[in-house]
Tab-separated table of C-alpha atoms and ligand atoms in Angstrom:
chain	number	residue	atom	x	y	z
A	1	UNK	CA	-41.864	66.186	29.841
A	2	UNK	CA	-38.997	65.894	27.343
A	3	UNK	CA	-35.649	64.458	28.317
A	4	UNK	CA	-34.156	67.947	27.929
A	5	UNK	CA	-36.745	69.269	30.430
A	6	UNK	CA	-35.643	66.614	32.889
A	7	UNK	CA	-31.935	67.371	32.360
A	8	UNK	CA	-32.544	71.096	32.826
A	9	UNK	CA	-34.771	70.828	35.877
A	10	UNK	CA	-33.453	67.890	37.878
A	11	UNK	CA	-31.141	68.930	40.662
A	12	UNK	CA	-29.690	67.364	43.780
A	13	UNK	CA	-32.104	67.988	46.640
A	14	UNK	CA	-30.783	68.833	50.091
A	15	UNK	CA	-34.104	70.108	51.435
A	16	UNK	CA	-36.460	67.132	51.795
A	17	UNK	CA	-39.985	67.191	53.214
A	18	UNK	CA	-39.779	64.648	56.023
A	19	UNK	CA	-43.595	64.424	56.365
A	20	UNK	CA	-44.389	63.490	52.762
A	21	UNK	CA	-44.027	59.805	51.937
A	22	UNK	CA	-43.175	58.348	48.526
A	23	UNK	CA	-46.146	56.593	46.896
A	24	UNK	CA	-45.463	52.915	46.263
A	25	UNK	CA	-46.550	53.027	42.583
A	26	UNK	CA	-44.029	55.813	41.921
A	27	UNK	CA	-41.287	53.890	43.700
A	28	UNK	CA	-42.096	50.797	41.640
A	29	UNK	CA	-41.852	52.753	38.340
A	30	UNK	CA	-38.494	54.181	39.410
A	31	UNK	CA	-37.213	50.697	40.266
A	32	UNK	CA	-38.504	49.379	36.918
A	33	UNK	CA	-36.545	52.105	35.088
A	34	UNK	CA	-33.490	51.123	37.122
A	35	UNK	CA	-34.019	47.502	36.086
A	36	UNK	CA	-33.949	48.538	32.410
A	37	UNK	CA	-30.565	50.322	32.646
A	38	UNK	CA	-27.792	49.130	30.313
A	39	UNK	CA	-24.619	47.552	31.731
A	40	UNK	CA	-21.381	46.120	30.349
A	41	UNK	CA	-22.086	42.675	28.872
A	42	UNK	CA	-25.561	43.050	30.431
A	43	UNK	CA	-23.989	41.826	33.683
A	44	UNK	CA	-26.138	44.083	35.928
A	45	UNK	CA	-23.525	43.793	38.706
A	46	UNK	CA	-25.527	45.671	41.324
A	47	UNK	CA	-28.331	45.333	43.851
A	48	UNK	CA	-30.765	47.902	45.270
A	49	UNK	CA	-31.926	47.750	48.890
A	50	UNK	CA	-34.946	49.991	49.517
A	51	UNK	CA	-34.775	51.430	53.046
A	52	UNK	CA	-37.750	53.237	54.550
A	53	UNK	CA	-38.816	54.448	58.013
A	54	UNK	CA	-36.382	53.653	60.814
A	55	UNK	CA	-34.034	51.865	58.394
A	56	UNK	CA	-33.830	55.007	56.217
A	57	UNK	CA	-32.871	56.952	59.362
A	58	UNK	CA	-30.175	54.423	60.219
A	59	UNK	CA	-28.795	54.687	56.679
A	60	UNK	CA	-28.960	58.500	56.877
A	61	UNK	CA	-26.728	58.440	59.970
A	62	UNK	CA	-24.161	56.469	57.958
A	63	UNK	CA	-23.994	59.241	55.334
A	64	UNK	CA	-23.209	62.098	57.730
A	65	UNK	CA	-19.752	63.291	58.677
A	66	UNK	CA	-17.441	66.307	58.659
A	67	UNK	CA	-20.450	68.596	58.215
A	68	UNK	CA	-21.602	66.758	55.099
A	69	UNK	CA	-25.046	65.286	54.336
A	70	UNK	CA	-26.837	66.498	57.496
A	71	UNK	CA	-29.972	66.944	55.374
A	72	UNK	CA	-30.373	63.164	54.989
A	73	UNK	CA	-32.156	62.928	58.369
A	74	UNK	CA	-35.335	64.090	56.567
A	75	UNK	CA	-35.176	61.638	53.649
A	76	UNK	CA	-38.065	59.114	53.613
A	77	UNK	CA	-36.515	56.543	51.227
A	78	UNK	CA	-32.873	55.564	50.839
A	79	UNK	CA	-31.945	53.387	47.858
A	80	UNK	CA	-28.720	51.609	48.739
A	81	UNK	CA	-26.775	50.531	45.651
A	82	UNK	CA	-24.417	47.686	46.427
A	83	UNK	CA	-22.338	45.558	44.126
A	84	UNK	CA	-23.219	42.156	42.785
A	85	UNK	CA	-20.988	39.816	40.810
A	86	UNK	CA	-20.067	40.304	37.156
A	87	UNK	CA	-20.997	37.646	34.659
A	88	UNK	CA	-18.073	35.795	33.012
A	89	UNK	CA	-17.750	38.112	30.004
A	90	UNK	CA	-17.852	41.324	32.046
A	91	UNK	CA	-15.328	39.897	34.520
A	92	UNK	CA	-12.991	38.946	31.667
A	93	UNK	CA	-13.449	42.298	29.897
A	94	UNK	CA	-12.802	44.264	33.102
A	95	UNK	CA	-9.613	42.274	33.703
A	96	UNK	CA	-8.238	42.464	30.164
A	97	UNK	CA	-9.071	46.154	29.721
A	98	UNK	CA	-8.456	47.203	33.344
A	99	UNK	CA	-11.737	49.088	33.358
A	100	UNK	CA	-14.045	49.199	36.374
A	101	UNK	CA	-17.227	48.503	34.452
A	102	UNK	CA	-19.166	47.914	37.681
A	103	UNK	CA	-18.740	51.508	38.877
A	104	UNK	CA	-19.700	52.776	35.424
A	105	UNK	CA	-22.780	50.512	35.402
A	106	UNK	CA	-23.803	51.755	38.851
A	107	UNK	CA	-23.492	55.367	37.679
A	108	UNK	CA	-25.813	54.640	34.756
A	109	UNK	CA	-28.248	52.819	37.078
A	110	UNK	CA	-28.340	55.905	39.314
A	111	UNK	CA	-29.011	58.123	36.293
A	112	UNK	CA	-32.061	56.029	35.415
A	113	UNK	CA	-33.259	56.351	39.011
A	114	UNK	CA	-32.842	60.120	39.329
A	115	UNK	CA	-34.334	60.938	35.930
A	116	UNK	CA	-37.424	58.757	36.421
A	117	UNK	CA	-37.808	60.137	39.956
A	118	UNK	CA	-37.829	63.651	38.484
A	119	UNK	CA	-40.506	62.667	35.990
A	120	UNK	CA	-42.578	61.378	38.924
A	121	UNK	CA	-42.296	64.778	40.653
A	122	UNK	CA	-39.892	63.412	43.240
A	123	UNK	CA	-36.482	64.735	44.234
A	124	UNK	CA	-33.212	62.889	44.706
A	125	UNK	CA	-29.638	63.288	45.813
A	126	UNK	CA	-26.957	60.791	44.854
A	127	UNK	CA	-24.752	60.209	47.905
A	128	UNK	CA	-21.166	59.052	47.636
A	129	UNK	CA	-20.097	60.209	51.105
A	130	UNK	CA	-21.096	57.015	52.883
A	131	UNK	CA	-19.889	54.604	55.563
A	132	UNK	CA	-19.758	51.342	53.686
A	133	UNK	CA	-19.242	49.058	56.707
A	134	UNK	CA	-22.194	50.419	58.720
A	135	UNK	CA	-24.511	50.314	55.712
A	136	UNK	CA	-23.496	46.772	54.844
A	137	UNK	CA	-24.414	45.694	58.367
A	138	UNK	CA	-27.844	47.344	58.147
A	139	UNK	CA	-28.638	46.014	54.646
A	140	UNK	CA	-26.738	42.735	54.845
A	141	UNK	CA	-25.346	43.493	51.404
A	142	UNK	CA	-22.059	43.576	49.496
A	143	UNK	CA	-19.833	46.653	49.122
A	144	UNK	CA	-21.933	49.808	48.865
A	145	UNK	CA	-21.075	52.173	46.011
A	146	UNK	CA	-23.736	54.871	46.172
A	147	UNK	CA	-27.021	55.745	47.833
A	148	UNK	CA	-29.871	57.625	46.221
A	149	UNK	CA	-31.873	59.740	48.677
A	150	UNK	CA	-35.489	59.872	47.438
A	151	UNK	CA	-38.456	61.954	48.540
A	152	UNK	CA	-40.330	65.189	48.004
A	153	UNK	CA	-38.571	68.526	48.219
A	154	UNK	CA	-39.953	71.167	50.561
A	155	UNK	CA	-42.080	73.813	48.817
A	156	UNK	CA	-39.399	76.478	49.355
A	157	UNK	CA	-36.779	74.455	47.433
A	158	UNK	CA	-35.752	76.579	44.448
A	159	UNK	CA	-34.202	75.554	41.128
A	160	UNK	CA	-30.535	76.597	41.182
A	161	UNK	CA	-28.693	77.764	38.071
A	162	UNK	CA	-26.598	74.921	36.632
A	163	UNK	CA	-22.843	75.287	37.053
A	164	UNK	CA	-21.232	73.278	34.297
A	165	UNK	CA	-18.239	73.403	31.925
A	166	UNK	CA	-18.982	75.290	28.738
A	167	UNK	CA	-19.769	73.152	25.703
A	168	UNK	CA	-16.329	74.096	24.271
A	169	UNK	CA	-14.545	72.835	27.371
A	170	UNK	CA	-16.626	69.694	27.417
A	171	UNK	CA	-16.499	68.744	23.747
A	172	UNK	CA	-13.809	68.662	21.083
A	173	UNK	CA	-14.049	67.453	17.497
A	174	UNK	CA	-11.502	65.722	15.284
A	175	UNK	CA	-11.858	66.267	11.495
B	201	FMN	C1	-21.161	59.961	42.451
B	201	FMN	C2	-21.818	61.144	43.119
B	201	FMN	C3	-21.683	61.316	44.493
B	201	FMN	C4	-22.312	62.401	45.135
B	201	FMN	N1	-22.251	62.497	46.506
B	201	FMN	C5	-22.921	63.502	47.122
B	201	FMN	C6	-22.982	63.556	48.554
B	201	FMN	O1	-22.471	62.692	49.277
B	201	FMN	N2	-23.663	64.590	49.113
B	201	FMN	C7	-24.286	65.555	48.360
B	201	FMN	O2	-24.887	66.468	48.941
B	201	FMN	N3	-24.261	65.510	46.997
B	201	FMN	C8	-23.604	64.516	46.373
B	201	FMN	N4	-23.626	64.423	45.000
B	201	FMN	C9	-24.370	65.438	44.205
B	201	FMN	C10	-23.416	66.375	43.447
B	201	FMN	O3	-22.820	67.272	44.354
B	201	FMN	C11	-24.243	67.103	42.362
B	201	FMN	O4	-24.768	66.174	41.444
B	201	FMN	C12	-23.424	68.144	41.587
B	201	FMN	O5	-22.935	69.151	42.448
B	201	FMN	C13	-24.260	68.804	40.474
B	201	FMN	O6	-25.400	69.427	41.019
B	201	FMN	P1	-26.886	69.010	40.617
B	201	FMN	O7	-27.014	67.514	40.826
B	201	FMN	O8	-27.766	69.778	41.558
B	201	FMN	O9	-27.110	69.399	39.184
B	201	FMN	C14	-23.032	63.348	44.355
B	201	FMN	C15	-23.170	63.154	42.976
B	201	FMN	C16	-22.590	62.065	42.359
B	201	FMN	C17	-22.818	61.859	40.880
């Protein structure tokens, strides 16, 4: 599978098969790809808590609200991405440049997770609609930035056409 195949065929899943569990060897490869993600000053200012079974259900409840994310009740694995401290150089860089490198790093980490998951035949949905306080209590972790829902899609889940800016809107060239 080429990277272009993955980019074209990965999509956010909101139709998980609650009966099909994620094989541990696949989960471990996904976590290894996450571990290899780049980050500002190589600070890796994040932590992943793998929640399965009843804990995944408790996390799912903390992602639902205002009619959003009801599908998470069927998700077998929830990867909770919380923050960890910067190293000295990243902390200094973030302060001097007023750039939130940690959020950028966490976005890249999530990309590694969802692309490797796709290669493994698994489906994902990145979740930003989350109740930080509740999830922190469950995971005993720092501030939660994102969650990646991980599992198998139901057989009737169809590939949707991609809705994206045109390449001309997205890209401009100078000289
Ligand atoms: C930071 C971030 C937060 C997101 N939060 C949610 C969410 O809480 N619930 C949800 O259903 N999808 C969520 N998504 C998925 C986006 O809606 C989705 O990536 C986008 O619509 C493009 O669709 P695609 O992923 O299927 O290509 C999130 C995606 C990102 C990157």
